[in-house]
PDB file of C-alpha atoms in Angstrom:
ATOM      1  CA  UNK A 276       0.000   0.000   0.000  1.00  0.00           C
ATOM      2  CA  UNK A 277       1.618   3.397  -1.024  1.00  0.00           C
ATOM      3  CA  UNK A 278       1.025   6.034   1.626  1.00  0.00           C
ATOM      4  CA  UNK A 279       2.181  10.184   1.776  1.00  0.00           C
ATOM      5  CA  UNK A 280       5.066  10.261   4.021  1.00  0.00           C
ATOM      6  CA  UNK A 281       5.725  12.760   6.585  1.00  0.00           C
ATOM      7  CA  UNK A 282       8.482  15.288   5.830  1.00  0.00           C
ATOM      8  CA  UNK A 283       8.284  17.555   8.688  1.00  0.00           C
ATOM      9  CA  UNK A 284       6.761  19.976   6.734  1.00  0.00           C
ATOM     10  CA  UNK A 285       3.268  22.271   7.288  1.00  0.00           C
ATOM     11  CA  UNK A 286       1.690  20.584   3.990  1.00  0.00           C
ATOM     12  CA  UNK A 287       1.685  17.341   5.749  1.00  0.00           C
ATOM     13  CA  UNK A 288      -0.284  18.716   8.616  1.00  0.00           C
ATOM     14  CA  UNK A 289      -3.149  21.347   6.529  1.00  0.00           C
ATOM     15  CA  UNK A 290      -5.826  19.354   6.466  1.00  0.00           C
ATOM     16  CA  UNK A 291      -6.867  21.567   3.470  1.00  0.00           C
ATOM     17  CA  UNK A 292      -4.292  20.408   0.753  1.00  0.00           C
ATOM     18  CA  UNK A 293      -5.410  17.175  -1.007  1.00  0.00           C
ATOM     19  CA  UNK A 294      -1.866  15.923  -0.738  1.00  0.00           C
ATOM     20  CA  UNK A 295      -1.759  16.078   3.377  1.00  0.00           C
ATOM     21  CA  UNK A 296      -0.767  13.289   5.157  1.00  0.00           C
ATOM     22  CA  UNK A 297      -2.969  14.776   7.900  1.00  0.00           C
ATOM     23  CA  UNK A 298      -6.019  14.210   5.772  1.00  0.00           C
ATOM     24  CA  UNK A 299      -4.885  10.734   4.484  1.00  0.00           C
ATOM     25  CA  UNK A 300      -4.915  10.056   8.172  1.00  0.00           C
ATOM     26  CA  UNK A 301      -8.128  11.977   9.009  1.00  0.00           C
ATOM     27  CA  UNK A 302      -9.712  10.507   5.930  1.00  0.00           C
ATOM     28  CA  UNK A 303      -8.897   6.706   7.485  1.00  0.00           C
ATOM     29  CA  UNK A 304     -10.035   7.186  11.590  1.00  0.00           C
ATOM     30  CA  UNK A 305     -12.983   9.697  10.461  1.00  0.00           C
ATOM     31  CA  UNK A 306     -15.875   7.388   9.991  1.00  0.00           C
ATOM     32  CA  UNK A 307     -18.919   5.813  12.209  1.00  0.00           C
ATOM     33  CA  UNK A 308     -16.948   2.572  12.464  1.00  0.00           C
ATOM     34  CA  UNK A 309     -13.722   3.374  13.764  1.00  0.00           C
ATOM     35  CA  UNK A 310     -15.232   6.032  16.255  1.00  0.00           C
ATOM     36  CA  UNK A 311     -17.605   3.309  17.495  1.00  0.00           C
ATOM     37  CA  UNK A 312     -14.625   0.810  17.625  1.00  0.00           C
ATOM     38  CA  UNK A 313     -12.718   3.608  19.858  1.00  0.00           C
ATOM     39  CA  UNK A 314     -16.078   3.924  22.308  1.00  0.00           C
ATOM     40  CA  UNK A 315     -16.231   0.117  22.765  1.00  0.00           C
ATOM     41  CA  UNK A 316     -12.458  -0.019  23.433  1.00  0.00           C
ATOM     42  CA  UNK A 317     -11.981   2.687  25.815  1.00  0.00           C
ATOM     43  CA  UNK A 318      -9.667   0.780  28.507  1.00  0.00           C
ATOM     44  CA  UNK A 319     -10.684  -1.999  27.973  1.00  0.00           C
ATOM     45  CA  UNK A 320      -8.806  -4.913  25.550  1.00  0.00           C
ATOM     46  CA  UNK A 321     -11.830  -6.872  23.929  1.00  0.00           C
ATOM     47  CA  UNK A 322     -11.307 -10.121  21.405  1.00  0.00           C
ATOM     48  CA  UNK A 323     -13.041  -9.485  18.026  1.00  0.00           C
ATOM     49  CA  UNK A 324     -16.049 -11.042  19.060  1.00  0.00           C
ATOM     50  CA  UNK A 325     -16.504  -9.251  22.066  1.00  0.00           C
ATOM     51  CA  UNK A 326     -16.130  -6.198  19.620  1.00  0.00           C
ATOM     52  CA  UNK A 327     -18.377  -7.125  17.078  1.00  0.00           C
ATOM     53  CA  UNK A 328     -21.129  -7.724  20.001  1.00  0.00           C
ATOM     54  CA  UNK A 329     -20.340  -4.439  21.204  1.00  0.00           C
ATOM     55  CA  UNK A 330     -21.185  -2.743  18.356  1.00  0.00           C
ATOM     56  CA  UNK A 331     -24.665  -3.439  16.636  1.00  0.00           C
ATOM     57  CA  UNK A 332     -24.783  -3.700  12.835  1.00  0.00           C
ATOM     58  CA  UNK A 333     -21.044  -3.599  12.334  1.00  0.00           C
ATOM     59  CA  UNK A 334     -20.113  -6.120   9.811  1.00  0.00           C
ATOM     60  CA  UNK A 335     -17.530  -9.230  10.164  1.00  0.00           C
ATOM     61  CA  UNK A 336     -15.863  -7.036   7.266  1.00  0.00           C
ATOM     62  CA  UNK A 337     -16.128  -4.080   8.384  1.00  0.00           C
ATOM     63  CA  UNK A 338     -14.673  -4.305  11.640  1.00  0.00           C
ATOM     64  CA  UNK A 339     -11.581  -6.254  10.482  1.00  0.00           C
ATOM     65  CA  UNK A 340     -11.310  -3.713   7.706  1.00  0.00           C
ATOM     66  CA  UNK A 341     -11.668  -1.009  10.249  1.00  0.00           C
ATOM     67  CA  UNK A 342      -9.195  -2.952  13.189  1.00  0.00           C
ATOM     68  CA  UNK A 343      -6.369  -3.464  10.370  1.00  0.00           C
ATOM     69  CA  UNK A 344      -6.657   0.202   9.682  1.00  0.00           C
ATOM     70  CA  UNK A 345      -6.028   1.295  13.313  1.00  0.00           C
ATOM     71  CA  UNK A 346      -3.326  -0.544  13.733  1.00  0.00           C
ATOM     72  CA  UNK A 347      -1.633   0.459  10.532  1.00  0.00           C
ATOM     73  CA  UNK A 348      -2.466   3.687  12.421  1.00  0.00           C
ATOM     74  CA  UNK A 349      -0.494   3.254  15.648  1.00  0.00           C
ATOM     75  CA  UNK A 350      -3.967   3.210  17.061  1.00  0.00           C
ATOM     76  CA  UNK A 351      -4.668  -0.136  17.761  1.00  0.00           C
ATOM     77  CA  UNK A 352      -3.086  -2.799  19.061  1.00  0.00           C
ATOM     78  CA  UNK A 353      -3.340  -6.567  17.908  1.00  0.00           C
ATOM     79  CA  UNK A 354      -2.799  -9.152  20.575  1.00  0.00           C
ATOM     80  CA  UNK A 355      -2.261 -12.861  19.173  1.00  0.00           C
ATOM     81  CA  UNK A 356      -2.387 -15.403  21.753  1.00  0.00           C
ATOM     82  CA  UNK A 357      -0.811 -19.106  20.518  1.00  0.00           C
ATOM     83  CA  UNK A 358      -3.380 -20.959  21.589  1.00  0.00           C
ATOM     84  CA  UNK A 359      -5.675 -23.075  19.408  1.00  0.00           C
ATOM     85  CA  UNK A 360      -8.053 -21.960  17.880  1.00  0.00           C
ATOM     86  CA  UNK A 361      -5.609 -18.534  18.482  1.00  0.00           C
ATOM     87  CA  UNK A 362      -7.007 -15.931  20.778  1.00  0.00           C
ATOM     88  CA  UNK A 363      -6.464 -12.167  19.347  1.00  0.00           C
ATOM     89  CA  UNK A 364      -7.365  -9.375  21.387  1.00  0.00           C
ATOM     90  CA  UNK A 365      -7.388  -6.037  21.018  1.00  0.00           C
ATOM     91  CA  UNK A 366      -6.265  -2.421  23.114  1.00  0.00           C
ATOM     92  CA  UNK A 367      -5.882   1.104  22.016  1.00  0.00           C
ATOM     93  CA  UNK A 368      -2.757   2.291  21.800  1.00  0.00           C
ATOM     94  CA  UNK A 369      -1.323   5.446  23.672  1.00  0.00           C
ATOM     95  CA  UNK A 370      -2.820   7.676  20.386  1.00  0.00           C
ATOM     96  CA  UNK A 371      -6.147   5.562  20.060  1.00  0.00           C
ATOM     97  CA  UNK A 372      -6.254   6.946  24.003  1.00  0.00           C
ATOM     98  CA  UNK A 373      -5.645  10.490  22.529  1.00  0.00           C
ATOM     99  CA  UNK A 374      -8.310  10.028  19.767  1.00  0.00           C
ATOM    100  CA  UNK A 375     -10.371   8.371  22.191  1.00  0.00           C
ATOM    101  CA  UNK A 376     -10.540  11.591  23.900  1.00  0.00           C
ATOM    102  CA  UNK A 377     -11.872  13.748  20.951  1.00  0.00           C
ATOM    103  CA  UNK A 378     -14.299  10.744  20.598  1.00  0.00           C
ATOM    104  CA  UNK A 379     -15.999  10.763  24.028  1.00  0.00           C
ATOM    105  CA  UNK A 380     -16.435  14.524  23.444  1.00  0.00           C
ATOM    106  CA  UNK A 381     -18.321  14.159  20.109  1.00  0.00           C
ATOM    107  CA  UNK A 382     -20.249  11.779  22.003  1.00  0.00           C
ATOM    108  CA  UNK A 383     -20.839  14.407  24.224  1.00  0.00           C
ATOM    109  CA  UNK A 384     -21.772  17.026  21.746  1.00  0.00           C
ATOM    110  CA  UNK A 385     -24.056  14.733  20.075  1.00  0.00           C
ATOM    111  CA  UNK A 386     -26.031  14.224  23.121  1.00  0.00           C
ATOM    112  CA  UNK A 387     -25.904  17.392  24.270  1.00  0.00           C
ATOM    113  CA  UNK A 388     -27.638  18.900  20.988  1.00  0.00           C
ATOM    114  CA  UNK A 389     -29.806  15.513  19.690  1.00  0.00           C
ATOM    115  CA  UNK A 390     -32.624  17.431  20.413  1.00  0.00           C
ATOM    116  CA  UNK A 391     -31.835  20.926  18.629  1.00  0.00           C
ATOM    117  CA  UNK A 392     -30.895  18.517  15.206  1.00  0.00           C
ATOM    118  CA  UNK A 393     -33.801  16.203  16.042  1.00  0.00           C
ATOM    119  CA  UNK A 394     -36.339  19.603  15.603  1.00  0.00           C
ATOM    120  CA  UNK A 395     -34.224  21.025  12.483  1.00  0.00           C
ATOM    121  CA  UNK A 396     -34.536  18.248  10.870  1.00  0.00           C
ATOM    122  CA  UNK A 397     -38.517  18.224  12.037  1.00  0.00           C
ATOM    123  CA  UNK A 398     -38.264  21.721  10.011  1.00  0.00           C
ATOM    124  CA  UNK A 399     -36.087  20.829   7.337  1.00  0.00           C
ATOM    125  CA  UNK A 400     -38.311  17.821   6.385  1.00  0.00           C
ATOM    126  CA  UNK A 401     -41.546  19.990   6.551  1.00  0.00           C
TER     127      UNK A 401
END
């Protein structure tokens, strides 16, 4: 898989410029399914079916999808266990732990305001 590499430079971080490694990056951990993945984590460390129970209407492909793109993230750790059939679990990371932060406050936000979208979209839909 090719990926933009970091240079050290401001382009890398402007989430603006199509050619940012910050929004390859952005692009990957901003969706429904890895925020969901980063909720049902939170400290603990959860096998993949503990996961996929945890999170209603994920798909068996869309979680591993989703894990193997944490981890290539630094996000997520994978925990293989040699035992048979093998036991993987998984943990965030120190920067899943940062991102889980920003997470739990969209959380936040989204309760916080469900009702004020709930009645524009009353409106809208009118």
């Amino acid at each position: 898989m090719v990926t933009k590499q970091f240079r050290d430079s401001p382009e890398d971080a402007d989430l603006r410029r199509a050619d940012s490694l910050a929004r390859e990056i952005f692009s990957d951990v901003a969706n429904k399914w890895a925020f969901l993945i980063i909720e049902a984590l939170g400290e603990d460390t959860l096998r993949f079916s503990e996961l996929r129970n945890a999170i209603e209407g994920i798909s068996h492909k869309m979680l591993t999808q989703n894990l193997r793109m944490m981890e290539r993230n630094g996000l997520v750790e994978r925990d293989v266990h040699p035992t048979v059939p093998p036991r993987v679990e998984y943990t965030l990371t120190e920067s899943g732990q940062g991102l889980r932060t920003t997470v739990d406050a969209m959380c936040g936000w989204t309760h916080q305001y469900l009702g004020h979208i709930e009645a524009a979209r009353r409106r809208f839909d009118d």
